[in-house]
Amino acid sequence: MSSKKLRRKLLMTALGWAVALVISFPALWLVLTSFKTETEAISRIPHILFRATLENYVAVQERTTYFHFAGNSVIVAIGSTILALALAIPCAYAMAFMPTKRTRDTLLWMLSTKMMPSVGVLVPIYLIFREMNLLDTRTGLLLINALLNLPIIVWMLYTFFKEVPREVLEAARMDGASPLRELYDLLLPLAMPGIVSTSLLAIILAWNEAFWSLTLTAAKAAPLTAFVASFSSPEGLFYSKLSAASTMAIAPIVILGWLSQKQLVRGLTFGAVK
Amino acid sequence: MTASSIQPENDVSWRDTVAQSALRLPAIVSLFIWSIVPLLMTIWFSFRRYNLMEPERTGFDGVGNYRYLLSDPSLTSAIGNTVLLVCSVLVITIGLGTLLAVLYDQEFFGRGIARVLVLAPFFIMPTVSALLWKNMMMHPDYGFLAFLMRSVGLKPVDWFAVAPLTSIIIIVSWQWLPFAVLTLLTAVQSLDSERKEAARMDGANAFNIFRYILLPHLERAISATVMIETIFLLGIFAEIYVTTSGGPGFASTNLSFLIYRYALLEYDIGGASVAGLVAIVLANILAFFLMRSFARNLDV
């Protein structure tokens, strides 16, 4: 490597890392604080060097019902993803392999339903939930998340299914396979990587969903997004315990997110950016 | 299967249609119900006298809710705050995002890990981001920013009291910058290097390559990013709920938070419904323009 090229690379390294550290600083600080004692956490001169302690993690689990809320998050995120997939897979399959004149319009209509701001329908959903005893239930929140993510899931599956060569499916049909056989025996295995990344995105979105969690749930069905928000009241404010609870709430999803970043772009931009 | 082979042709296609509809309809019907029924109910409630605290006062109210709400100065300020929030965050994230996408396209040591660090904020749930900024970054006593300001001899700022909306814009931009970097970086990487090389051979400098080759190439990714961010930014709620609760006064109340205030704090269903319709109309005006440019770029 010529020295000019190396100098450029070193400069970029410095710049790239400096920017990355500034942007991620608040998140790193949160994780760091979770290992401090409460006195260190609110010290006016921040401690960079300190003896790491796990007591906050222990305290969060002893003093709060952390696992109850974590369980709610898991059930809602995974349950809503399974429900949405069950609705979306047949639909995306039909659209990708048996398109009609209306398929394009249907897809764009699905996209347009995402333009409806959730808050515009807060009142009716709240009242319907109250009427049907769904307020503060995991079932209710699970349903909402499945519907919220359904358009994105149909879109993502559609773009993945389109990439499966048609010839494979047509050959099977010639051999007398029914559409359902075709779907289960051929398409699903072939499109499995796409289905997995679609599921990961749906789980991430449902895990981090906050609007409906905050408005429709309370102590019983609240997921982690709402549990963490309960720390915002002044009396509940302990910095390092808040940090420990937050770190536990975000860790699984940050890891999933890193694993699926490429698919995330594709899914969230409805296939416009690949 | 054997029976169908002796059926007339049109009967087979009819059966196909049924089978296909059976595959499509569950998703389409549930989305249809989800998008239409609550909307119709919102419209219906907007014309009714309806407060959960005063169940005896019911009935048709004509445009009463509309007259009441449209003359309420908090609505105008909420619309203003919503537009300001959405536009500022879009400008910050797309502007910085484009620059950072170019930066993280360069080769350097440890680029993979640096990229991962930049992406982290996007995966952090909104309530955690908001609490983290409120307590550990922007707090006037214990916040890291206060420490920085004190150490250069300045007086720490009480961010949420002095500049509530700006503080929220900072938090939301921090959350959405990684998304812009990620989409734009993906797009930058899909530009073939031969075109850049050819331009460089022809004597184009870095700025010209950026302006005349890269930016046009990014157009589609930028339009997609603007659309997706707008969808989410119009509905910003948790960040306000956790930090300022819309205050002081209505200084940081956007439409989402205003509707929440009407519906679940004041139990005024009629008023909340009118505000909900305003939010839907605003979203649709934006959607009309965004979807037009987006649909053109789409290969369906």
mmCIF file of N, CA, C and O in Angstrom, chain B residues 190-269:
data_model
loop_
_atom_site.group_PDB
_atom_site.id
_atom_site.type_symbol
_atom_site.label_atom_id
_atom_site.label_comp_id
_atom_site.label_asym_id
_atom_site.label_seq_id
_atom_site.Cartn_x
_atom_site.Cartn_y
_atom_site.Cartn_z
ATOM 1 N N SER B 190 -24.302 0.011 -3.668
ATOM 2 C CA SER B 190 -24.767 -0.595 -4.914
ATOM 3 C C SER B 190 -24.337 0.223 -6.138
ATOM 4 O O SER B 190 -24.605 -0.156 -7.269
ATOM 5 N N LEU B 191 -23.682 1.354 -5.899
ATOM 6 C CA LEU B 191 -23.158 2.142 -7.023
ATOM 7 C C LEU B 191 -21.881 1.467 -7.503
ATOM 8 O O LEU B 191 -20.974 1.235 -6.715
ATOM 9 N N ASP B 192 -21.799 1.160 -8.819
ATOM 10 C CA ASP B 192 -20.597 0.434 -9.219
ATOM 11 C C ASP B 192 -19.404 1.385 -9.298
ATOM 12 O O ASP B 192 -19.502 2.534 -9.733
ATOM 13 N N SER B 193 -18.275 0.870 -8.824
ATOM 14 C CA SER B 193 -17.100 1.738 -8.655
ATOM 15 C C SER B 193 -16.524 2.159 -10.000
ATOM 16 O O SER B 193 -15.797 3.143 -10.081
ATOM 17 N N GLU B 194 -16.874 1.428 -11.070
ATOM 18 C CA GLU B 194 -16.342 1.808 -12.374
ATOM 19 C C GLU B 194 -16.787 3.193 -12.800
ATOM 20 O O GLU B 194 -16.031 3.956 -13.392
ATOM 21 N N ARG B 195 -18.045 3.509 -12.459
ATOM 22 C CA ARG B 195 -18.546 4.836 -12.851
ATOM 23 C C ARG B 195 -17.786 5.938 -12.114
ATOM 24 O O ARG B 195 -17.458 6.970 -12.671
ATOM 25 N N LYS B 196 -17.531 5.681 -10.820
ATOM 26 C CA LYS B 196 -16.764 6.671 -10.057
ATOM 27 C C LYS B 196 -15.356 6.799 -10.631
ATOM 28 O O LYS B 196 -14.833 7.894 -10.801
ATOM 29 N N GLU B 197 -14.788 5.618 -10.952
ATOM 30 C CA GLU B 197 -13.417 5.598 -11.474
ATOM 31 C C GLU B 197 -13.349 6.358 -12.787
ATOM 32 O O GLU B 197 -12.451 7.196 -13.005
ATOM 33 N N ALA B 198 -14.340 6.093 -13.656
ATOM 34 C CA ALA B 198 -14.358 6.760 -14.966
ATOM 35 C C ALA B 198 -14.437 8.271 -14.795
ATOM 36 O O ALA B 198 -13.747 9.035 -15.475
ATOM 37 N N ALA B 199 -15.292 8.712 -13.843
ATOM 38 C CA ALA B 199 -15.442 10.145 -13.622
ATOM 39 C C ALA B 199 -14.137 10.752 -13.113
ATOM 40 O O ALA B 199 -13.739 11.850 -13.495
ATOM 41 N N ARG B 200 -13.455 9.976 -12.243
ATOM 42 C CA ARG B 200 -12.199 10.465 -11.685
ATOM 43 C C ARG B 200 -11.165 10.611 -12.801
ATOM 44 O O ARG B 200 -10.420 11.579 -12.867
ATOM 45 N N MET B 201 -11.155 9.628 -13.721
ATOM 46 C CA MET B 201 -10.250 9.685 -14.871
ATOM 47 C C MET B 201 -10.496 10.950 -15.677
ATOM 48 O O MET B 201 -9.579 11.581 -16.180
ATOM 49 N N ASP B 202 -11.795 11.295 -15.793
ATOM 50 C CA ASP B 202 -12.137 12.486 -16.575
ATOM 51 C C ASP B 202 -11.842 13.767 -15.817
ATOM 52 O O ASP B 202 -12.186 14.854 -16.278
ATOM 53 N N GLY B 203 -11.272 13.640 -14.629
ATOM 54 C CA GLY B 203 -10.853 14.824 -13.899
ATOM 55 C C GLY B 203 -11.879 15.381 -12.929
ATOM 56 O O GLY B 203 -11.734 16.500 -12.442
ATOM 57 N N ALA B 204 -12.953 14.599 -12.632
ATOM 58 C CA ALA B 204 -13.936 15.085 -11.669
ATOM 59 C C ALA B 204 -13.346 15.006 -10.260
ATOM 60 O O ALA B 204 -12.674 14.040 -9.923
ATOM 61 N N ASN B 205 -13.567 16.041 -9.435
ATOM 62 C CA ASN B 205 -13.078 15.979 -8.056
ATOM 63 C C ASN B 205 -14.119 15.309 -7.165
ATOM 64 O O ASN B 205 -15.223 14.971 -7.617
ATOM 65 N N ALA B 206 -13.758 15.120 -5.906
ATOM 66 C CA ALA B 206 -14.632 14.391 -4.990
ATOM 67 C C ALA B 206 -16.012 15.031 -4.902
ATOM 68 O O ALA B 206 -17.038 14.353 -4.904
ATOM 69 N N PHE B 207 -16.044 16.363 -4.853
ATOM 70 C CA PHE B 207 -17.338 17.041 -4.722
ATOM 71 C C PHE B 207 -18.224 16.774 -5.939
ATOM 72 O O PHE B 207 -19.410 16.507 -5.817
ATOM 73 N N ASN B 208 -17.608 16.858 -7.124
ATOM 74 C CA ASN B 208 -18.390 16.635 -8.335
ATOM 75 C C ASN B 208 -18.931 15.210 -8.412
ATOM 76 O O ASN B 208 -20.054 14.994 -8.848
ATOM 77 N N ILE B 209 -18.107 14.254 -7.993
ATOM 78 C CA ILE B 209 -18.571 12.860 -7.993
ATOM 79 C C ILE B 209 -19.761 12.724 -7.051
ATOM 80 O O ILE B 209 -20.781 12.122 -7.380
ATOM 81 N N PHE B 210 -19.652 13.358 -5.879
ATOM 82 C CA PHE B 210 -20.733 13.312 -4.897
ATOM 83 C C PHE B 210 -22.006 13.940 -5.478
ATOM 84 O O PHE B 210 -23.085 13.365 -5.428
ATOM 85 N N ARG B 211 -21.815 15.136 -6.081
ATOM 86 C CA ARG B 211 -22.964 15.905 -6.530
ATOM 87 C C ARG B 211 -23.623 15.314 -7.784
ATOM 88 O O ARG B 211 -24.848 15.254 -7.870
ATOM 89 N N TYR B 212 -22.823 14.876 -8.760
ATOM 90 C CA TYR B 212 -23.398 14.485 -10.042
ATOM 91 C C TYR B 212 -23.532 12.988 -10.243
ATOM 92 O O TYR B 212 -24.230 12.543 -11.134
ATOM 93 N N ILE B 213 -22.849 12.188 -9.431
ATOM 94 C CA ILE B 213 -22.989 10.741 -9.613
ATOM 95 C C ILE B 213 -23.684 10.113 -8.408
ATOM 96 O O ILE B 213 -24.680 9.411 -8.542
ATOM 97 N N LEU B 214 -23.199 10.439 -7.214
ATOM 98 C CA LEU B 214 -23.733 9.774 -6.032
ATOM 99 C C LEU B 214 -25.159 10.231 -5.698
ATOM 100 O O LEU B 214 -26.060 9.414 -5.525
ATOM 101 N N LEU B 215 -25.361 11.555 -5.608
ATOM 102 C CA LEU B 215 -26.687 12.046 -5.204
ATOM 103 C C LEU B 215 -27.801 11.557 -6.125
ATOM 104 O O LEU B 215 -28.825 11.075 -5.632
ATOM 105 N N PRO B 216 -27.639 11.654 -7.467
ATOM 106 C CA PRO B 216 -28.706 11.118 -8.329
ATOM 107 C C PRO B 216 -28.939 9.626 -8.097
ATOM 108 O O PRO B 216 -30.078 9.168 -8.091
ATOM 109 N N HIS B 217 -27.862 8.918 -7.840
ATOM 110 C CA HIS B 217 -27.982 7.479 -7.587
ATOM 111 C C HIS B 217 -28.766 7.214 -6.297
ATOM 112 O O HIS B 217 -29.479 6.223 -6.176
ATOM 113 N N LEU B 218 -28.630 8.136 -5.322
ATOM 114 C CA LEU B 218 -29.282 7.932 -4.028
ATOM 115 C C LEU B 218 -30.744 8.344 -4.020
ATOM 116 O O LEU B 218 -31.446 8.119 -3.041
ATOM 117 N N GLU B 219 -31.208 8.955 -5.109
ATOM 118 C CA GLU B 219 -32.541 9.559 -5.097
ATOM 119 C C GLU B 219 -33.617 8.602 -4.599
ATOM 120 O O GLU B 219 -34.427 8.928 -3.728
ATOM 121 N N ARG B 220 -33.576 7.391 -5.154
ATOM 122 C CA ARG B 220 -34.600 6.412 -4.804
ATOM 123 C C ARG B 220 -34.530 6.014 -3.324
ATOM 124 O O ARG B 220 -35.548 5.946 -2.639
ATOM 125 N N ALA B 221 -33.305 5.801 -2.840
ATOM 126 C CA ALA B 221 -33.148 5.430 -1.431
ATOM 127 C C ALA B 221 -33.598 6.575 -0.530
ATOM 128 O O ALA B 221 -34.230 6.360 0.505
ATOM 129 N N ILE B 222 -33.284 7.811 -0.936
ATOM 130 C CA ILE B 222 -33.688 8.957 -0.118
ATOM 131 C C ILE B 222 -35.208 9.054 -0.085
ATOM 132 O O ILE B 222 -35.800 9.253 0.986
ATOM 133 N N SER B 223 -35.863 8.859 -1.227
ATOM 134 C CA SER B 223 -37.320 8.986 -1.220
ATOM 135 C C SER B 223 -37.946 7.892 -0.353
ATOM 136 O O SER B 223 -38.914 8.142 0.376
ATOM 137 N N ALA B 224 -37.369 6.685 -0.384
ATOM 138 C CA ALA B 224 -37.898 5.622 0.477
ATOM 139 C C ALA B 224 -37.672 5.953 1.952
ATOM 140 O O ALA B 224 -38.561 5.780 2.784
ATOM 141 N N THR B 225 -36.478 6.463 2.272
ATOM 142 C CA THR B 225 -36.171 6.790 3.670
ATOM 143 C C THR B 225 -37.094 7.891 4.183
ATOM 144 O O THR B 225 -37.609 7.816 5.299
ATOM 145 N N VAL B 226 -37.307 8.912 3.342
ATOM 146 C CA VAL B 226 -38.198 10.008 3.755
ATOM 147 C C VAL B 226 -39.588 9.453 4.049
ATOM 148 O O VAL B 226 -40.202 9.778 5.063
ATOM 149 N N MET B 227 -40.057 8.551 3.181
ATOM 150 C CA MET B 227 -41.410 8.048 3.379
ATOM 151 C C MET B 227 -41.529 7.238 4.670
ATOM 152 O O MET B 227 -42.434 7.468 5.472
ATOM 153 N N ILE B 228 -40.613 6.315 4.869
ATOM 154 C CA ILE B 228 -40.701 5.466 6.052
ATOM 155 C C ILE B 228 -40.542 6.302 7.326
ATOM 156 O O ILE B 228 -41.302 6.161 8.285
ATOM 157 N N GLU B 229 -39.565 7.201 7.316
ATOM 158 C CA GLU B 229 -39.368 8.017 8.515
ATOM 159 C C GLU B 229 -40.613 8.859 8.799
ATOM 160 O O GLU B 229 -41.027 8.992 9.948
ATOM 161 N N THR B 230 -41.202 9.417 7.734
ATOM 162 C CA THR B 230 -42.385 10.251 7.943
ATOM 163 C C THR B 230 -43.501 9.460 8.614
ATOM 164 O O THR B 230 -44.155 9.937 9.541
ATOM 165 N N ILE B 231 -43.704 8.216 8.139
ATOM 166 C CA ILE B 231 -44.740 7.372 8.743
ATOM 167 C C ILE B 231 -44.525 7.274 10.256
ATOM 168 O O ILE B 231 -45.445 7.470 11.049
ATOM 169 N N PHE B 232 -43.292 6.988 10.651
ATOM 170 C CA PHE B 232 -43.031 6.788 12.076
ATOM 171 C C PHE B 232 -42.979 8.112 12.847
ATOM 172 O O PHE B 232 -43.430 8.197 13.978
ATOM 173 N N LEU B 233 -42.424 9.156 12.208
ATOM 174 C CA LEU B 233 -42.250 10.425 12.920
ATOM 175 C C LEU B 233 -43.586 11.107 13.200
ATOM 176 O O LEU B 233 -43.745 11.786 14.211
ATOM 177 N N LEU B 234 -44.566 10.919 12.298
ATOM 178 C CA LEU B 234 -45.880 11.521 12.548
ATOM 179 C C LEU B 234 -46.478 10.969 13.832
ATOM 180 O O LEU B 234 -47.256 11.641 14.502
ATOM 181 N N GLY B 235 -46.106 9.741 14.176
ATOM 182 C CA GLY B 235 -46.705 9.101 15.336
ATOM 183 C C GLY B 235 -45.854 9.139 16.588
ATOM 184 O O GLY B 235 -46.143 8.430 17.548
ATOM 185 N N ILE B 236 -44.795 9.949 16.602
ATOM 186 C CA ILE B 236 -43.929 10.018 17.787
ATOM 187 C C ILE B 236 -44.766 10.252 19.040
ATOM 188 O O ILE B 236 -45.574 11.182 19.096
ATOM 189 N N PHE B 237 -44.619 9.380 20.015
ATOM 190 C CA PHE B 237 -45.438 9.485 21.214
ATOM 191 C C PHE B 237 -44.646 9.158 22.474
ATOM 192 O O PHE B 237 -44.574 9.957 23.406
ATOM 193 N N ALA B 238 -44.016 7.983 22.486
ATOM 194 C CA ALA B 238 -43.357 7.507 23.705
ATOM 195 C C ALA B 238 -42.293 8.494 24.187
ATOM 196 O O ALA B 238 -42.151 8.726 25.387
ATOM 197 N N GLU B 239 -41.545 9.073 23.255
ATOM 198 C CA GLU B 239 -40.463 9.987 23.622
ATOM 199 C C GLU B 239 -41.018 11.197 24.387
ATOM 200 O O GLU B 239 -40.393 11.688 25.331
ATOM 201 N N ILE B 240 -42.203 11.671 23.961
ATOM 202 C CA ILE B 240 -42.806 12.818 24.634
ATOM 203 C C ILE B 240 -43.422 12.377 25.967
ATOM 204 O O ILE B 240 -43.269 13.033 26.997
ATOM 205 N N TYR B 241 -44.080 11.249 25.950
ATOM 206 C CA TYR B 241 -44.739 10.686 27.132
ATOM 207 C C TYR B 241 -43.742 10.545 28.279
ATOM 208 O O TYR B 241 -44.032 10.887 29.425
ATOM 209 N N VAL B 242 -42.546 10.071 27.968
ATOM 210 C CA VAL B 242 -41.568 9.788 29.013
ATOM 211 C C VAL B 242 -40.822 11.041 29.464
ATOM 212 O O VAL B 242 -40.461 11.176 30.626
ATOM 213 N N THR B 243 -40.594 11.998 28.540
ATOM 214 C CA THR B 243 -39.745 13.132 28.899
ATOM 215 C C THR B 243 -40.518 14.350 29.393
ATOM 216 O O THR B 243 -40.421 14.707 30.559
ATOM 217 N N THR B 244 -41.304 14.979 28.528
ATOM 218 C CA THR B 244 -41.906 16.263 28.896
ATOM 219 C C THR B 244 -43.389 16.172 29.189
ATOM 220 O O THR B 244 -43.991 17.137 29.661
ATOM 221 N N SER B 245 -44.031 15.045 28.869
ATOM 222 C CA SER B 245 -45.490 14.940 28.925
ATOM 223 C C SER B 245 -46.142 16.084 28.156
ATOM 224 O O SER B 245 -47.197 16.588 28.551
ATOM 225 N N GLY B 246 -45.505 16.500 27.081
ATOM 226 C CA GLY B 246 -46.098 17.510 26.210
ATOM 227 C C GLY B 246 -45.836 18.942 26.651
ATOM 228 O O GLY B 246 -46.173 19.885 25.943
ATOM 229 N N GLY B 247 -45.240 19.123 27.826
ATOM 230 C CA GLY B 247 -45.096 20.461 28.368
ATOM 231 C C GLY B 247 -43.747 21.082 28.108
ATOM 232 O O GLY B 247 -42.979 20.526 27.338
ATOM 233 N N PRO B 248 -43.408 22.202 28.744
ATOM 234 C CA PRO B 248 -44.308 22.985 29.605
ATOM 235 C C PRO B 248 -45.468 23.574 28.811
ATOM 236 O O PRO B 248 -45.246 24.013 27.691
ATOM 237 N N GLY B 249 -46.652 23.587 29.395
ATOM 238 C CA GLY B 249 -47.831 24.004 28.649
ATOM 239 C C GLY B 249 -48.061 23.022 27.522
ATOM 240 O O GLY B 249 -48.140 21.822 27.739
ATOM 241 N N PHE B 250 -48.110 23.562 26.306
ATOM 242 C CA PHE B 250 -48.256 22.691 25.148
ATOM 243 C C PHE B 250 -47.011 22.747 24.268
ATOM 244 O O PHE B 250 -47.040 22.381 23.109
ATOM 245 N N ALA B 251 -45.889 23.220 24.853
ATOM 246 C CA ALA B 251 -44.699 23.523 24.062
ATOM 247 C C ALA B 251 -44.154 22.321 23.307
ATOM 248 O O ALA B 251 -43.555 22.474 22.252
ATOM 249 N N SER B 252 -44.332 21.116 23.847
ATOM 250 C CA SER B 252 -43.799 19.960 23.128
ATOM 251 C C SER B 252 -44.899 18.938 22.853
ATOM 252 O O SER B 252 -44.649 17.751 22.758
ATOM 253 N N THR B 253 -46.146 19.414 22.741
ATOM 254 C CA THR B 253 -47.250 18.515 22.424
ATOM 255 C C THR B 253 -47.411 18.425 20.918
ATOM 256 O O THR B 253 -47.642 19.439 20.270
ATOM 257 N N ASN B 254 -47.273 17.223 20.366
ATOM 258 C CA ASN B 254 -47.586 17.055 18.946
ATOM 259 C C ASN B 254 -49.002 16.489 18.836
ATOM 260 O O ASN B 254 -49.690 16.308 19.840
ATOM 261 N N LEU B 255 -49.434 16.207 17.604
ATOM 262 C CA LEU B 255 -50.815 15.741 17.444
ATOM 263 C C LEU B 255 -51.069 14.444 18.202
ATOM 264 O O LEU B 255 -52.097 14.307 18.867
ATOM 265 N N SER B 256 -50.124 13.507 18.138
ATOM 266 C CA SER B 256 -50.313 12.241 18.848
ATOM 267 C C SER B 256 -50.561 12.494 20.323
ATOM 268 O O SER B 256 -51.470 11.926 20.918
ATOM 269 N N PHE B 257 -49.723 13.336 20.894
ATOM 270 C CA PHE B 257 -49.847 13.546 22.332
ATOM 271 C C PHE B 257 -51.099 14.334 22.682
ATOM 272 O O PHE B 257 -51.712 14.113 23.716
ATOM 273 N N LEU B 258 -51.510 15.252 21.788
ATOM 274 C CA LEU B 258 -52.725 16.024 22.024
ATOM 275 C C LEU B 258 -53.935 15.098 22.071
ATOM 276 O O LEU B 258 -54.806 15.214 22.947
ATOM 277 N N ILE B 259 -53.978 14.153 21.121
ATOM 278 C CA ILE B 259 -55.098 13.219 21.074
ATOM 279 C C ILE B 259 -55.120 12.360 22.338
ATOM 280 O O ILE B 259 -56.175 12.135 22.935
ATOM 281 N N TYR B 260 -53.932 11.926 22.752
ATOM 282 C CA TYR B 260 -53.839 11.156 23.989
ATOM 283 C C TYR B 260 -54.367 11.966 25.165
ATOM 284 O O TYR B 260 -55.122 11.468 26.005
ATOM 285 N N ARG B 261 -53.983 13.264 25.209
ATOM 286 C CA ARG B 261 -54.470 14.131 26.279
ATOM 287 C C ARG B 261 -55.995 14.213 26.290
ATOM 288 O O ARG B 261 -56.639 14.039 27.318
ATOM 289 N N TYR B 262 -56.570 14.463 25.091
ATOM 290 C CA TYR B 262 -58.029 14.558 24.999
ATOM 291 C C TYR B 262 -58.693 13.255 25.394
ATOM 292 O O TYR B 262 -59.636 13.227 26.178
ATOM 293 N N ALA B 263 -58.191 12.142 24.817
ATOM 294 C CA ALA B 263 -58.911 10.879 24.951
ATOM 295 C C ALA B 263 -58.716 10.233 26.310
ATOM 296 O O ALA B 263 -59.682 9.902 26.988
ATOM 297 N N LEU B 264 -57.467 10.054 26.727
ATOM 298 C CA LEU B 264 -57.246 9.225 27.912
ATOM 299 C C LEU B 264 -56.951 10.042 29.167
ATOM 300 O O LEU B 264 -56.897 9.492 30.259
ATOM 301 N N LEU B 265 -56.744 11.361 29.053
ATOM 302 C CA LEU B 265 -56.579 12.163 30.263
ATOM 303 C C LEU B 265 -57.832 12.974 30.553
ATOM 304 O O LEU B 265 -58.184 13.204 31.695
ATOM 305 N N GLU B 266 -58.521 13.437 29.471
ATOM 306 C CA GLU B 266 -59.745 14.211 29.699
ATOM 307 C C GLU B 266 -60.989 13.440 29.316
ATOM 308 O O GLU B 266 -62.106 13.925 29.488
ATOM 309 N N TYR B 267 -60.814 12.253 28.770
ATOM 310 C CA TYR B 267 -61.924 11.381 28.393
ATOM 311 C C TYR B 267 -62.902 12.025 27.427
ATOM 312 O O TYR B 267 -64.064 11.668 27.366
ATOM 313 N N ASP B 268 -62.426 13.041 26.662
ATOM 314 C CA ASP B 268 -63.294 13.693 25.690
ATOM 315 C C ASP B 268 -63.175 12.956 24.351
ATOM 316 O O ASP B 268 -62.308 13.254 23.537
ATOM 317 N N ILE B 269 -64.037 11.982 24.142
ATOM 318 C CA ILE B 269 -63.960 11.129 22.955
ATOM 319 C C ILE B 269 -64.238 11.937 21.688
ATOM 320 O O ILE B 269 -63.559 11.780 20.667
#
